[in-house]
One Martini backbone bead per residue (centre of mass of N, CA, C, O) as a GRO file, in nm:
protein
  119
    1MET     BB    1  -0.466  -0.453  -1.236
    2PRO     BB    2  -0.634  -0.221  -1.124
    3GLU     BB    3  -0.672   0.109  -1.187
    4ASP     BB    4  -0.629   0.190  -0.864
    5MET     BB    5  -0.404  -0.024  -0.746
    6ILE     BB    6  -0.597  -0.230  -0.596
    7PRO     BB    7  -0.572  -0.537  -0.519
    8TYR     BB    8  -0.639  -0.839  -0.517
    9TRP     BB    9  -0.586  -1.078  -0.300
   10ASP     BB   10  -0.471  -1.248  -0.556
   11TYR     BB   11  -0.258  -1.190  -0.801
   12SER     BB   12  -0.258  -1.495  -0.947
   13ALA     BB   13  -0.597  -1.534  -0.860
   14SER     BB   14  -0.856  -1.342  -0.930
   15GLU     BB   15  -1.078  -1.566  -0.978
   16ARG     BB   16  -1.122  -1.622  -0.665
   17SER     BB   17  -1.118  -1.297  -0.622
   18LYS     BB   18  -1.269  -0.955  -0.584
   19MET     BB   19  -1.119  -0.880  -0.340
   20ARG     BB   20  -0.976  -0.637  -0.182
   21ASP     BB   21  -0.624  -0.522  -0.081
   22THR     BB   22  -0.490  -0.282   0.120
   23SER     BB   23  -0.243  -0.421   0.237
   24ALA     BB   24  -0.095  -0.474  -0.028
   25ALA     BB   25  -0.090  -0.180  -0.125
   26ALA     BB   26   0.070  -0.060   0.113
   27ILE     BB   27   0.322  -0.230   0.080
   28MET     BB   28   0.382  -0.152  -0.213
   29ALA     BB   29   0.399   0.156  -0.183
   30SER     BB   30   0.637   0.159   0.011
   31ALA     BB   31   0.832  -0.004  -0.169
   32LEU     BB   32   0.823   0.188  -0.417
   33MET     BB   33   0.954   0.426  -0.283
   34GLU     BB   34   1.222   0.284  -0.232
   35LEU     BB   35   1.281   0.176  -0.519
   36SER     BB   36   1.303   0.463  -0.652
   37THR     BB   37   1.605   0.503  -0.521
   38TYR     BB   38   1.756   0.249  -0.688
   39SER     BB   39   1.646   0.311  -0.972
   40ASN     BB   40   1.650   0.410  -1.311
   41GLN     BB   41   1.311   0.376  -1.276
   42GLY     BB   42   1.198   0.554  -1.038
   43GLU     BB   43   0.954   0.711  -1.153
   44LYS     BB   44   0.774   0.466  -1.204
   45TYR     BB   45   0.758   0.375  -0.904
   46PHE     BB   46   0.659   0.636  -0.783
   47ASP     BB   47   0.395   0.661  -0.947
   48ALA     BB   48   0.268   0.397  -0.847
   49GLY     BB   49   0.275   0.462  -0.544
   50GLU     BB   50   0.113   0.722  -0.561
   51LYS     BB   51  -0.145   0.597  -0.672
   52GLN     BB   52  -0.196   0.414  -0.431
   53LEU     BB   53  -0.206   0.632  -0.210
   54LYS     BB   54  -0.444   0.788  -0.335
   55SER     BB   55  -0.645   0.557  -0.323
   56LEU     BB   56  -0.622   0.500  -0.015
   57SER     BB   57  -0.714   0.819   0.038
   58SER     BB   58  -0.984   0.752  -0.034
   59SER     BB   59  -1.321   0.696   0.040
   60THR     BB   60  -1.304   0.388  -0.033
   61TYR     BB   61  -1.047   0.322   0.193
   62LEU     BB   62  -1.087   0.553   0.396
   63ALA     BB   63  -1.148   0.609   0.708
   64LYS     BB   64  -1.321   0.762   0.931
   65PRO     BB   65  -1.285   0.918   1.201
   66GLY     BB   66  -1.384   0.678   1.451
   67MET     BB   67  -1.410   0.455   1.254
   68HIS     BB   68  -1.354   0.133   1.202
   69LYS     BB   69  -1.218   0.080   1.485
   70ASN     BB   70  -0.977   0.299   1.429
   71PHE     BB   71  -0.898   0.250   1.159
   72ILE     BB   72  -0.779   0.351   0.846
   73LEU     BB   73  -0.830   0.098   0.672
   74MET     BB   74  -1.016  -0.052   0.431
   75HIS     BB   75  -1.033  -0.357   0.267
   76ALA     BB   76  -0.894  -0.589   0.405
   77THR     BB   77  -0.710  -0.905   0.343
   78GLY     BB   78  -0.597  -1.201   0.461
   79ASN     BB   79  -0.781  -1.499   0.405
   80PHE     BB   80  -0.990  -1.606   0.177
   81LEU     BB   81  -0.967  -1.927   0.172
   82ARG     BB   82  -1.019  -1.919   0.511
   83ASN     BB   83  -1.217  -1.698   0.600
   84SER     BB   84  -1.006  -1.454   0.684
   85GLU     BB   85  -1.007  -1.136   0.707
   86LEU     BB   86  -1.264  -0.989   0.561
   87ASP     BB   87  -1.313  -0.684   0.465
   88GLY     BB   88  -1.123  -0.505   0.665
   89SER     BB   89  -0.882  -0.489   0.920
   90LEU     BB   90  -0.521  -0.411   0.949
   91SER     BB   91  -0.244  -0.320   1.109
   92TYR     BB   92  -0.040  -0.349   0.866
   93ALA     BB   93  -0.185  -0.161   0.676
   94ASP     BB   94  -0.148   0.096   0.841
   95TYR     BB   95   0.155   0.092   0.867
   96TYR     BB   96   0.229   0.098   0.554
   97TYR     BB   97   0.076   0.353   0.492
   98ILE     BB   98   0.239   0.543   0.672
   99GLU     BB   99   0.514   0.474   0.557
  100GLY     BB  100   0.448   0.558   0.267
  101LEU     BB  101   0.381   0.854   0.330
  102LEU     BB  102   0.654   0.931   0.452
  103ARG     BB  103   0.821   0.864   0.203
  104TYR     BB  104   0.675   1.048   0.008
  105LEU     BB  105   0.733   1.317   0.155
  106GLN     BB  106   1.038   1.300   0.148
  107LEU     BB  107   1.066   1.288  -0.163
  108LEU     BB  108   0.910   1.550  -0.228
  109ASN     BB  109   1.137   1.708  -0.033
  110GLY     BB  110   1.431   1.585  -0.112
  111LYS     BB  111   1.473   1.339   0.072
  112GLU     BB  112   1.614   1.095   0.231
  113LEU     BB  113   1.550   0.784   0.361
  114TYR     BB  114   1.864   0.725   0.392
  115LYS     BB  115   2.161   0.703   0.541
  116VAL     BB  116   2.476   0.700   0.394
  117MET     BB  117   2.754   0.525   0.476
  118LYS     BB  118   3.089   0.552   0.487
  119LEU     BB  119   3.369   0.318   0.498
   0.00000   0.00000   0.00000
């Protein structure tokens, strides 16, 4: 994993591509926020997700408002091997980025992500 926690297109075969994938990072960051609430190692998962969200929010990956066809994240990669959706924008990258940010803010403010109902 690169230092900024934005993975290359294929986790298991980075030698195939050095292209970053913000969609994978956004999905991971959102999942890590949730995972941090379930695990006794929650702080470790929260810190990793926070680092990814901060990297995604940097000028390297975050598009300026009104630019990049109005998408939020730049440098998403759909399918490198099929030469499809390369280094662009993906709607699901933006979705999971926003979801991750919302989860992050809830946790920072001491709120639960989900209400647990007792049966």
